[in-house]
Amino acid sequence: MSLNLKTHTEHFTNPLYLESGRILEPYDITYETYGELNDDKSNVIVICHALTGSHHCAGIYENENKAGWWDGLIGSGKAIDTDKYFVICTNVIGSCFGSSGPMSPKVPHHEPYRYKFPVVTIKDMVKAQRILFDRLDIHRVHAIIGGSMGGMQALQFAIHYPNFATKIISMAATHATQPWAIAFNKVAQESILKDPDFKQGYYDPEVIKEQGLSGMAVGRMAGHISFLSHESMRKKFGREYKRDDGLYELFGKFQVESYLEYNGYNFTKWFDPLAYLYITKAINLFDLSRGFDSLSEAMTKVTAELHLISFRNDQLFKNFEMKELSDTLTEVGNKNHHYIDVDSDYGHDAFLVELDKFQDYVSDVLK
Amino acid sequence: MSLNLKTHTEHFTNPLYLESGRILEPYDITYETYGELNDDKSNVIVICHALTGSHHCAGIYENENKAGWWDGLIGSGKAIDTDKYFVICTNVIGSCFGSSGPMSPKVPHHEPYRYKFPVVTIKDMVKAQRILFDRLDIHRVHAIIGGSMGGMQALQFAIHYPNFATKIISMAATHATQPWAIAFNKVAQESILKDPDFKQGYYDPEVIKEQGLSGMAVGRMAGHISFLSHESMRKKFGREYKRDDGLYELFGKFQVESYLEYNGYNFTKWFDPLAYLYITKAINLFDLSRGFDSLSEAMTKVTAELHLISFRNDQLFKNFEMKELSDTLTEVGNKNHHYIDVDSDYGHDAFLVELDKFQDYVSDVLK
């Protein structure tokens, strides 16, 4: 059967009341669907994307060759089987792939918001999705699944819309972003802000895409460190030196340096720097206990069957952060949660790369 | 007794033949001594400094208030007791505190070398020190001690000048710099290089010190991540927000962000960006096996009593890297080495901060 990939954008004119007290109005939400909604609408699965992900989580667009970011997991006959399920993935607000973000036109003058865009939180991203699903007349879903920032959204759904999903899988995430992860974001943010071509937010996006933005490239390099691990870098690159580079040249490069450069500079061709600032801010602000007396109190809200998956060698959100969440659920008497730590050396990006280590688990949960 | 701190600079007119095949000529070495050399010159201890360290490892200069970087360890009655030992610490070549480096005047025109300075290696740094000690008529020392890049130097001494030291202590180091550490250095290097105020190496050092160099500040922030650990950051900063900053302000700051900013920008006031490029290059190139068939072959050279100290939660040079070195020594039949893993959550900088966890060990070794 076909994947039945469709991309849509919905426009909303009612105000979106944000956690900060500010208002986003109007706003757009871009999303993608796969598979077919069944008659009683009982086969919906929501996928939530990470920092630089998008709604395009599966399949390949015409005239492109790169598949969606979770294509190995989502599709006909795959763990998230589009022959059975109707899968929806929305681009988060604050991002740059169609949903409203800092480079969206601000009414009435239709210039980009830039710094006038309000700070959004993971809770706001989830709220916007909930409103989209309302419009689509979907009031309950079979499952919500996400990794990294997507895993944060899944958890936020679990406590703020406890009756919305039957099952929730959150992986490679945390209950509250720790200073270690905030520090990596800080390097990227500072590097973007201090790049003169960023022009204090008044850059020309076309110029950035064409010429690159070295500040964002450097920031992304720091990000890539946190996505991998000592062990996976050692396996991938060792101490291999770039062919044709002299060992004693100041600018001679190890393979790992070449990898970081390529990925860093390539990144500036497809991601927006202001969106990077806003979304990393949302990640930094993520704390499930905010608005509650404690994390324990927040966890009493959970009613869905909740699955927490960590990756042993995750360097960004440490596996014990998920364990802490699981322990807290146990403490408050939640008997409907499951925690597994995937044995992986890869690092944070294992949730994107080592699908074979958890796809059977996901498939079993969905059954 | 007094520390008897003395700072000296020696000038060398003979060429220094570097590992790259290039020559440094003439060159200066700045060093500091503490305590008194005894009559039979049997009480010398050599201290080797880290990336941004200097020869000033103990005591406080007149009109300053900051003590040397290992002041807690070195001094009258301390683990490295200057009442008993004559302690020497030299500023490595390639650095910026008196020994020849990229901002030193190049003869004959006396303009700074800048990129014309040759790439130096840890082996070169050690060779230069060995030549200095020759001039001081010191041909054998009681011990060599260093941490991080200083620990690399100590190890390089062990295999290239095996008869020079009776005891060697290397801590928080590795046998060969792994891609994980190279990646952190890459972020800093790229960030410096892309800062327009760096002017492709033709910056004015006075302007940098005055105005800061944001590229180097960002790079140093990445460095600070690698010096700490998830656990120590959590303990130090938690999710504390900066007083007076609004939680939902895009530029509101967590304490950890404020810490990184302060340390990053402050760093540019006292360290030279070209020296940073050259010394990180030397660290990246560090590999004890270079010039040998294998690490095992290199280890057969060791004759000194060798002590390897790792720190359990070191995020820059992982504790198992030292363990690998220890295992290799064992494999080649070396019976005169000792490996300890210090139980510490702090991270790499534990070798500078948690002296109480290893000072007794150091003091016992020296006895």
XYZ file of C-alpha atoms in Angstrom:
734
model
C 0.000 0.000 0.000
C 1.096 3.543 -0.534
C 2.242 5.860 2.211
C -0.419 8.368 1.148
C 1.725 11.316 2.169
C -0.123 14.634 2.257
C 1.088 18.036 3.401
C -1.364 20.632 4.644
C -1.366 24.034 6.285
C -4.212 25.257 8.465
C -4.718 28.918 9.236
C -6.067 29.978 12.635
C -7.493 33.413 13.343
C -8.388 32.912 17.000
C -5.642 33.988 19.389
C -3.284 31.353 20.747
C -2.766 32.162 24.421
C 0.811 31.343 25.264
C 2.332 30.217 28.543
C 4.157 33.540 28.824
C 0.861 35.437 28.853
C 1.488 36.689 25.347
C -0.721 36.013 22.336
C 0.040 34.627 18.898
C -2.612 35.721 16.407
C -3.182 34.688 13.668
C -1.065 31.599 13.175
C -0.506 28.735 10.776
C 0.189 25.098 11.450
C 1.738 22.934 8.780
C 1.394 19.198 9.163
C 1.732 16.001 7.247
C -0.428 12.897 7.273
C 0.208 9.337 6.187
C -2.210 6.449 5.804
C -5.997 6.716 6.071
C -8.165 7.850 8.942
C -10.581 5.015 9.737
C -14.307 5.530 10.179
C -14.393 5.737 13.937
C -11.163 7.772 13.982
C -9.564 5.305 16.325
C -6.333 4.815 14.402
C -4.586 8.172 14.805
C -0.942 8.330 15.804
C 0.719 11.667 16.501
C 4.442 12.022 15.866
C 6.324 14.907 17.489
C 9.561 16.207 16.013
C 12.865 17.314 17.521
C 14.692 20.684 17.508
C 15.511 20.853 13.812
C 13.012 18.288 12.580
C 9.827 19.060 10.702
C 6.417 17.616 9.897
C 8.114 15.608 7.149
C 8.830 12.439 9.128
C 8.325 9.785 6.449
C 8.394 9.270 2.721
C 10.183 11.212 0.009
C 8.826 14.264 -1.754
C 8.801 14.274 -5.526
C 12.032 15.713 -6.937
C 13.860 15.126 -3.655
C 15.955 12.220 -2.515
C 16.035 12.617 1.239
C 13.409 10.688 3.172
C 11.561 12.023 6.215
C 13.467 11.911 9.486
C 11.770 8.778 10.864
C 11.167 7.061 7.541
C 12.675 3.832 8.828
C 10.038 3.663 11.539
C 6.948 4.980 9.747
C 5.453 3.460 6.591
C 3.685 0.517 5.090
C 4.568 -2.594 7.121
C 6.943 -0.663 9.398
C 6.761 -0.362 13.200
C 4.389 2.572 12.864
C 2.401 0.945 10.096
C 0.638 3.379 7.773
C -1.463 0.494 6.442
C -3.147 0.449 9.838
C -2.634 3.888 11.310
C -3.366 7.424 10.282
C -0.183 9.257 11.228
C -0.021 13.020 11.783
C 3.118 15.056 12.347
C 2.960 18.816 12.761
C 5.705 21.375 12.458
C 5.962 23.056 15.865
C 5.199 26.741 16.243
C 8.454 28.684 16.463
C 9.983 26.571 13.704
C 10.647 27.430 10.074
C 8.935 24.832 7.908
C 5.470 26.300 7.522
C 4.070 26.719 11.014
C 4.262 30.228 12.440
C 7.688 31.197 13.658
C 9.917 34.231 14.049
C 10.308 34.695 10.272
C 6.563 34.541 9.630
C 4.899 37.786 8.517
C 3.460 39.748 11.402
C 0.104 41.359 10.737
C -0.772 43.980 9.819
C 2.422 45.093 8.053
C 3.538 41.585 7.045
C 7.188 42.080 7.837
C 8.753 39.087 9.622
C 8.309 39.080 13.394
C 12.012 38.464 14.057
C 12.552 39.358 17.762
C 8.917 40.433 18.047
C 7.875 36.798 17.925
C 6.822 35.727 21.421
C 8.836 33.108 23.295
C 7.026 29.800 22.947
C 7.337 26.762 25.196
C 6.925 23.045 24.670
C 3.530 23.420 26.329
C 2.578 26.038 23.725
C 3.713 23.750 20.900
C 1.486 21.014 22.277
C -1.445 23.369 22.786
C -1.249 24.506 19.163
C -1.296 20.879 18.020
C -4.295 20.168 20.234
C -6.149 23.048 18.585
C -5.240 21.725 15.146
C -6.589 18.278 16.058
C -9.808 19.889 17.278
C -10.255 21.494 13.893
C -9.606 18.126 12.254
C -12.333 16.763 14.519
C -9.878 14.398 16.198
C -10.507 14.385 19.928
C -8.666 11.321 20.998
C -5.708 9.502 19.468
C -4.301 6.025 19.754
C -0.765 7.148 20.476
C 1.672 10.031 20.655
C 5.313 9.270 19.939
C 8.358 11.500 19.915
C 12.086 11.632 20.559
C 14.268 14.397 22.037
C 12.168 17.602 21.890
C 9.480 15.368 20.397
C 9.685 13.260 23.544
C 9.227 16.426 25.597
C 6.053 17.209 23.667
C 4.788 13.680 24.226
C 5.300 14.112 27.985
C 3.672 17.515 27.957
C 0.643 15.977 26.243
C 0.603 13.341 28.991
C 0.158 15.859 31.787
C -1.776 18.680 30.094
C -4.162 16.663 27.911
C -4.308 13.440 29.929
C -7.410 12.166 28.144
C -6.194 12.823 24.637
C -3.988 9.791 23.995
C -4.357 6.142 24.917
C -0.643 5.477 24.716
C 2.372 7.761 24.863
C 5.969 6.953 24.003
C 8.633 9.476 24.946
C 12.236 8.709 24.069
C 15.646 10.371 24.436
C 14.096 13.156 26.472
C 13.989 14.368 30.057
C 11.522 15.675 32.622
C 13.313 19.029 32.798
C 16.202 20.293 30.720
C 19.378 20.178 32.789
C 22.168 22.790 32.754
C 24.445 20.485 30.726
C 21.999 20.591 27.782
C 21.314 24.290 28.328
C 25.074 24.872 28.086
C 25.247 23.254 24.642
C 22.344 25.434 23.517
C 24.082 28.465 24.962
C 27.162 27.910 22.801
C 24.966 27.816 19.697
C 22.848 30.798 20.685
C 25.834 32.960 21.564
C 27.605 31.959 18.388
C 24.598 32.953 16.256
C 24.052 36.219 18.110
C 27.668 37.310 17.738
C 27.883 36.571 14.027
C 27.823 39.997 12.334
C 25.958 38.463 9.370
C 23.117 37.648 11.738
C 22.640 41.433 11.916
C 20.963 41.248 15.308
C 18.101 39.304 13.794
C 17.758 41.493 10.694
C 19.559 39.131 8.319
C 18.324 38.340 4.849
C 17.313 34.654 4.895
C 18.248 34.205 1.239
C 21.750 35.499 1.889
C 22.121 33.143 4.860
C 21.054 30.165 2.773
C 23.430 31.148 0.011
C 26.494 32.216 1.970
C 25.983 30.301 5.189
C 26.109 31.743 8.694
C 29.327 30.666 10.347
C 27.990 31.444 13.817
C 25.163 28.971 13.354
C 27.540 26.465 11.765
C 29.803 26.613 14.829
C 26.793 26.273 17.099
C 25.594 23.257 15.172
C 29.047 21.681 15.502
C 28.679 21.927 19.280
C 25.234 20.395 18.861
C 26.667 17.466 16.932
C 29.005 16.718 19.838
C 25.977 16.347 22.090
C 24.150 14.174 19.522
C 26.938 11.611 19.398
C 29.152 10.098 22.077
C 32.806 9.526 22.775
C 32.346 5.912 21.712
C 30.435 6.516 18.488
C 32.877 9.220 17.398
C 35.750 6.886 18.073
C 34.058 4.166 16.003
C 33.100 6.560 13.193
C 36.280 8.614 12.930
C 39.064 7.273 15.109
C 42.122 9.470 14.631
C 41.852 9.323 10.834
C 43.344 12.333 9.149
C 41.924 13.892 6.012
C 43.609 12.603 2.927
C 45.904 15.215 1.316
C 46.091 17.260 4.519
C 49.555 17.400 6.061
C 49.646 16.217 9.655
C 51.655 19.247 10.776
C 49.671 21.867 8.876
C 47.858 24.158 11.280
C 44.688 23.745 9.211
C 45.133 20.077 8.397
C 42.039 18.223 9.519
C 41.089 15.069 11.299
C 38.059 13.304 9.807
C 35.963 14.313 12.783
C 36.765 17.963 12.079
C 35.810 17.560 8.471
C 32.521 15.899 9.502
C 31.665 18.743 11.872
C 32.500 21.379 9.275
C 30.387 19.730 6.616
C 27.391 19.266 8.864
C 27.766 22.655 10.505
C 27.897 24.672 7.301
C 25.354 22.529 5.481
C 22.917 23.155 8.323
C 22.812 26.887 7.605
C 21.391 26.108 4.144
C 18.228 24.580 5.527
C 17.536 25.983 8.969
C 16.673 29.450 10.129
C 18.838 31.061 12.854
C 15.989 32.882 14.604
C 13.992 29.644 14.718
C 17.094 28.032 16.262
C 17.160 30.685 18.998
C 13.452 30.324 19.739
C 13.327 26.542 19.738
C 16.440 26.125 21.886
C 14.847 28.615 24.285
C 11.732 26.418 24.390
C 13.903 23.377 25.127
C 15.766 25.221 27.886
C 12.479 26.259 29.469
C 11.101 22.718 29.406
C 10.240 21.565 32.906
C 7.258 19.302 33.475
C 6.982 20.520 37.065
C 6.347 24.153 36.064
C 2.886 25.147 37.157
C 2.788 22.357 39.732
C 4.116 22.145 43.262
C 6.513 19.425 42.188
C 7.279 16.899 39.491
C 5.382 14.377 41.610
C 2.261 16.497 41.500
C 2.592 16.872 37.725
C 2.894 13.111 37.389
C -0.388 12.518 39.184
C -2.080 13.948 36.060
C -0.900 11.126 33.819
C -3.571 8.629 32.830
C -2.293 7.350 29.463
C -0.204 4.212 29.186
C 3.210 5.878 29.296
C 6.424 4.430 27.871
C 9.745 6.062 28.658
C 12.731 5.051 26.558
C 16.250 6.272 27.261
C 19.468 5.434 25.433
C 22.323 4.295 27.638
C 24.969 6.588 26.205
C 22.823 9.638 25.470
C 25.096 12.621 26.154
C 22.415 15.301 25.817
C 19.595 13.962 27.968
C 21.186 11.386 30.221
C 19.450 8.060 30.632
C 19.077 8.617 34.379
C 16.880 11.648 33.724
C 14.233 9.335 32.262
C 14.804 6.959 35.153
C 14.113 9.813 37.567
C 10.815 10.413 35.798
C 9.944 6.733 35.962
C 10.800 6.640 39.669
C 8.615 9.659 40.292
C 5.700 7.987 38.510
C 6.197 4.917 40.651
C 6.334 7.059 43.804
C 2.963 8.632 43.048
C 1.440 5.207 42.495
C 1.259 5.200 38.690
C 1.020 1.559 37.621
C 0.616 2.211 33.919
C 4.118 3.289 32.916
C 7.107 1.398 31.592
C 10.736 2.449 31.457
C 13.378 0.881 29.260
C 16.999 1.869 28.778
C 18.168 0.886 25.298
C 21.645 -0.585 25.302
C 23.363 1.694 22.820
C 26.755 3.339 22.524
C 25.660 5.725 19.827
C 24.564 8.714 21.872
C 21.475 10.927 21.697
C 20.870 10.425 17.974
C 20.332 6.702 18.560
C 16.603 7.525 18.489
C 17.046 8.517 14.830
C 19.705 6.015 13.834
C 19.423 2.759 15.759
C 15.789 2.012 15.003
C 16.445 -1.724 15.101
C 17.025 -1.379 18.835
C 13.537 -0.114 19.677
C 11.205 -0.518 16.685
C 9.861 -3.866 17.889
C 9.107 -2.306 21.244
C 7.205 0.544 19.568
C 5.315 -1.866 17.353
C 4.335 -3.997 20.372
C 3.134 -0.979 22.319
C 0.900 0.122 19.446
C -0.814 -3.262 19.096
C 59.439 28.757 55.057
C 58.844 30.942 52.069
C 57.769 29.617 48.695
C 60.792 31.317 47.146
C 58.961 31.985 43.894
C 61.206 33.114 41.060
C 60.356 33.775 37.410
C 63.027 33.488 34.723
C 63.314 33.539 30.961
C 66.102 31.760 29.115
C 67.006 32.627 25.560
C 68.215 29.901 23.161
C 70.012 30.601 19.922
C 70.533 27.022 18.776
C 67.751 25.748 16.518
C 64.977 23.670 18.069
C 64.276 20.837 15.652
C 60.559 20.182 15.710
C 58.661 16.961 15.117
C 57.251 18.432 11.893
C 60.741 18.828 10.458
C 60.557 22.565 10.900
C 62.891 24.628 13.032
C 62.253 27.175 15.752
C 65.200 29.545 16.123
C 65.851 31.426 18.286
C 63.401 30.799 21.116
C 62.695 31.720 24.700
C 61.490 29.611 27.571
C 59.914 31.248 30.574
C 59.745 29.220 33.746
C 59.146 29.547 37.424
C 60.884 27.888 40.347
C 59.880 27.350 43.951
C 61.939 26.104 46.879
C 65.688 25.494 46.831
C 67.759 23.177 44.689
C 69.725 20.907 47.023
C 73.440 20.277 46.657
C 73.245 16.998 44.754
C 70.309 18.269 42.673
C 68.214 15.307 43.713
C 65.111 17.207 44.763
C 63.797 18.549 41.452
C 60.118 18.212 40.579
C 58.862 19.276 37.179
C 55.279 20.480 36.857
C 53.648 20.539 33.416
C 50.742 22.846 32.684
C 47.494 22.414 30.749
C 46.133 24.144 27.625
C 45.620 27.596 29.064
C 47.855 27.236 32.094
C 51.245 28.849 32.533
C 54.509 28.487 34.428
C 52.800 30.259 37.335
C 51.528 27.220 39.193
C 51.913 28.358 42.815
C 52.080 31.463 44.951
C 50.779 34.945 44.316
C 52.659 37.709 42.509
C 52.971 41.060 44.202
C 50.068 43.349 43.322
C 47.935 40.410 42.213
C 45.422 38.376 44.136
C 45.072 35.222 42.072
C 47.261 32.311 43.091
C 49.011 29.956 40.677
C 46.827 27.251 39.126
C 48.014 24.427 41.440
C 48.647 26.551 44.506
C 46.649 24.173 46.677
C 49.018 21.349 45.800
C 52.379 23.133 45.695
C 53.911 25.060 48.570
C 55.413 24.880 52.021
C 53.975 21.817 53.779
C 51.710 20.942 50.863
C 51.624 17.677 48.867
C 54.385 18.980 46.624
C 56.352 20.449 49.476
C 58.562 23.365 48.501
C 60.381 23.001 51.820
C 61.794 19.758 50.451
C 61.602 20.033 46.699
C 62.845 22.410 44.075
C 59.862 22.786 41.775
C 60.132 23.963 38.163
C 57.239 24.771 35.862
C 57.857 26.034 32.337
C 55.472 27.786 29.994
C 55.167 25.540 26.938
C 56.349 26.720 23.558
C 53.394 27.808 21.470
C 51.806 29.521 24.480
C 51.544 33.209 25.311
C 53.093 33.766 28.726
C 56.737 34.296 27.871
C 57.913 31.208 26.025
C 58.048 31.522 22.250
C 54.679 31.319 20.576
C 52.834 32.607 17.521
C 52.795 36.190 18.796
C 56.550 36.235 19.521
C 58.685 38.431 17.267
C 60.128 36.552 14.328
C 63.704 37.425 13.450
C 64.973 39.311 11.587
C 62.093 41.781 11.163
C 60.623 41.235 14.660
C 57.008 41.236 13.585
C 54.939 38.529 15.311
C 55.081 35.120 13.641
C 51.290 34.721 13.596
C 50.582 31.897 11.087
C 54.275 31.642 10.286
C 54.851 30.023 13.643
C 55.479 26.312 13.102
C 53.022 23.745 14.416
C 54.424 22.352 17.656
C 53.543 19.062 19.311
C 53.514 17.837 22.879
C 56.782 16.088 22.049
C 58.254 19.433 20.986
C 57.080 21.078 24.204
C 58.818 18.367 26.180
C 61.967 18.559 24.091
C 62.198 22.306 24.715
C 61.894 21.725 28.457
C 64.576 19.061 28.318
C 66.917 21.556 26.653
C 66.118 24.133 29.314
C 66.955 21.641 32.070
C 70.244 20.861 30.325
C 71.139 24.513 30.465
C 70.201 24.568 34.148
C 72.537 21.601 34.544
C 69.694 19.380 35.701
C 70.029 15.974 34.068
C 67.714 13.918 36.170
C 64.686 14.843 38.249
C 62.849 13.233 41.102
C 59.425 13.545 39.501
C 57.367 14.975 36.668
C 53.742 15.764 37.384
C 51.009 17.149 35.184
C 47.302 17.107 34.477
C 45.373 17.297 31.195
C 47.859 18.582 28.567
C 50.364 18.575 31.420
C 49.646 14.870 31.863
C 50.332 14.370 28.164
C 53.708 16.027 28.587
C 54.475 13.819 31.563
C 53.709 10.732 29.433
C 55.760 12.038 26.539
C 58.691 12.504 28.937
C 58.197 8.890 30.037
C 58.730 7.463 26.559
C 61.118 9.959 24.971
C 63.373 10.708 27.934
C 62.970 7.481 29.901
C 66.003 8.087 32.089
C 65.169 11.645 32.981
C 62.677 11.172 35.807
C 62.492 8.683 38.665
C 58.736 9.063 39.047
C 56.060 10.329 36.728
C 52.473 11.208 37.553
C 50.083 11.827 34.692
C 46.510 12.721 35.472
C 43.296 13.569 33.569
C 45.027 12.781 30.286
C 44.998 10.120 27.593
C 47.408 8.102 25.469
C 46.054 9.655 22.266
C 43.509 12.429 21.864
C 40.202 10.952 20.774
C 37.769 12.490 18.257
C 35.406 13.559 21.048
C 38.067 15.905 22.473
C 39.170 16.981 18.994
C 35.552 17.925 18.296
C 35.451 20.288 21.279
C 38.686 21.880 20.092
C 37.235 22.175 16.595
C 34.294 24.230 17.835
C 36.698 26.659 19.492
C 39.090 26.838 16.557
C 36.342 27.406 14.007
C 34.717 29.988 16.207
C 37.978 31.934 16.523
C 38.780 31.678 12.812
C 35.364 32.947 11.734
C 35.363 35.938 14.056
C 35.986 38.956 11.810
C 37.871 40.667 14.642
C 40.396 37.841 14.509
C 41.327 39.303 11.115
C 42.708 35.996 9.874
C 45.411 36.123 12.505
C 46.265 39.789 12.007
C 44.364 41.085 15.014
C 45.759 43.658 17.397
C 46.294 41.857 20.727
C 45.612 45.023 22.704
C 42.253 45.464 21.007
C 41.348 41.835 21.705
C 42.190 42.220 25.374
C 40.193 45.424 25.575
C 37.126 44.563 23.491
C 37.125 40.777 23.777
C 36.930 38.319 20.900
C 33.483 36.782 20.860
C 34.634 33.878 18.700
C 37.153 32.826 21.317
C 34.610 33.435 24.081
C 32.136 31.070 22.396
C 34.893 28.507 21.898
C 35.845 28.742 25.546
C 32.217 28.194 26.529
C 32.296 24.907 24.624
C 35.549 24.150 26.441
C 33.914 24.754 29.809
C 31.269 22.156 28.986
C 34.051 19.601 28.526
C 35.779 20.690 31.752
C 32.695 20.032 33.864
C 30.103 17.259 33.821
C 26.365 16.848 33.720
C 26.448 16.112 37.432
C 28.653 19.008 38.522
C 26.671 21.488 36.426
C 23.469 20.209 37.979
C 24.963 20.622 41.433
C 26.437 24.069 40.683
C 23.562 25.630 38.727
C 20.468 23.449 38.695
C 17.770 25.235 36.735
C 18.314 28.490 38.600
C 17.353 31.518 36.567
C 19.197 34.804 36.722
C 17.598 37.196 39.134
C 15.780 40.066 37.376
C 15.615 38.157 34.065
C 12.089 37.285 32.981
C 11.568 33.570 32.398
C 9.881 34.167 29.050
C 12.329 36.765 27.741
C 14.236 35.411 24.759
C 17.469 36.657 26.313
C 16.630 35.840 29.908
C 19.368 33.634 31.305
C 19.771 30.521 33.348
C 22.653 30.688 35.832
C 24.629 28.231 33.761
C 24.368 30.559 30.778
C 25.534 33.468 32.836
C 28.493 31.400 34.103
C 29.528 30.448 30.570
C 29.241 34.020 29.346
C 31.315 35.388 32.174
C 34.055 32.801 31.811
C 33.998 32.898 28.025
C 34.365 36.648 27.681
C 36.754 36.989 30.592
C 39.037 34.430 28.951
C 39.658 36.707 25.973
C 41.222 39.251 28.341
C 44.043 36.953 29.320
C 44.649 34.431 26.558
C 45.869 34.831 23.019
C 43.708 33.403 20.183
C 46.605 32.268 18.004
C 48.166 30.486 20.969
C 44.779 28.805 21.460
C 44.821 27.556 17.868
C 48.385 26.267 18.143
C 48.034 24.579 21.511
C 44.734 22.892 20.664
C 46.429 21.653 17.497
C 49.214 20.183 19.630
C 46.626 18.475 21.838
C 44.801 17.071 18.808
C 48.059 15.697 17.426
C 48.969 14.021 20.695
C 49.392 10.294 20.199
C 52.011 8.404 22.197
C 52.151 5.726 19.504
C 53.302 8.118 16.762
C 56.788 7.144 15.662
C 56.310 3.600 16.991
C 54.664 0.545 15.472
C 52.042 0.628 18.199
C 51.188 1.991 21.598
C 52.574 -1.243 23.037
C 55.939 -0.611 21.430
C 55.958 2.953 22.779
C 55.202 1.635 26.248
C 58.234 -0.657 26.222
C 60.333 2.524 26.503
C 58.988 3.438 29.919
C 61.392 2.875 32.808
C 60.249 5.450 35.360
C 57.794 4.585 38.109
C 54.637 5.660 36.326
C 51.393 6.706 38.003
C 48.250 7.164 35.950
C 45.334 8.970 37.541
C 41.967 9.342 35.876
C 38.817 10.998 37.199
C 35.680 8.906 36.992
C 33.455 11.520 35.402
C 36.044 13.250 33.192
C 34.113 14.247 30.067
C 37.127 15.374 28.047
C 39.581 12.526 28.485
C 37.488 9.580 29.612
C 38.753 7.520 32.510
C 38.897 4.396 30.350
C 41.514 6.035 28.132
C 43.942 5.973 31.042
C 42.830 2.435 31.814
C 43.694 1.454 28.235
C 47.161 2.863 28.761
C 47.547 1.003 32.024
C 46.388 -2.239 30.363
C 48.894 -1.744 27.566
C 51.693 -1.258 30.081
C 50.646 -4.449 31.806
C 50.539 -6.291 28.486
C 54.113 -5.353 27.677
C 55.237 -6.567 31.087
C 55.706 -3.224 32.804
C 55.576 -3.905 36.557
C 56.348 -0.392 37.686
C 53.115 1.415 36.908
C 50.014 2.158 38.948
C 46.576 3.206 37.815
C 43.951 4.810 39.997
C 40.544 6.135 39.054
C 39.546 8.938 41.403
C 35.911 8.731 42.439
C 34.707 12.151 41.398
C 31.577 13.565 39.799
C 33.179 16.887 38.988
C 34.487 16.244 35.514
C 37.830 16.995 33.863
C 38.658 19.999 36.039
C 38.664 17.771 39.115
C 42.460 17.725 38.710
C 42.442 21.463 39.440
C 39.576 21.586 41.909
C 39.286 18.399 43.949
C 42.849 18.294 45.259
C 41.729 16.630 48.474
C 40.898 13.535 46.438
C 44.428 12.900 45.213
C 46.912 15.066 47.100
C 47.731 12.353 49.632
C 48.408 9.971 46.783
C 50.781 12.470 45.171
C 52.524 13.136 48.456
C 52.976 9.373 49.063
C 54.389 8.833 45.576
C 56.953 11.580 46.073
C 58.219 10.152 49.363
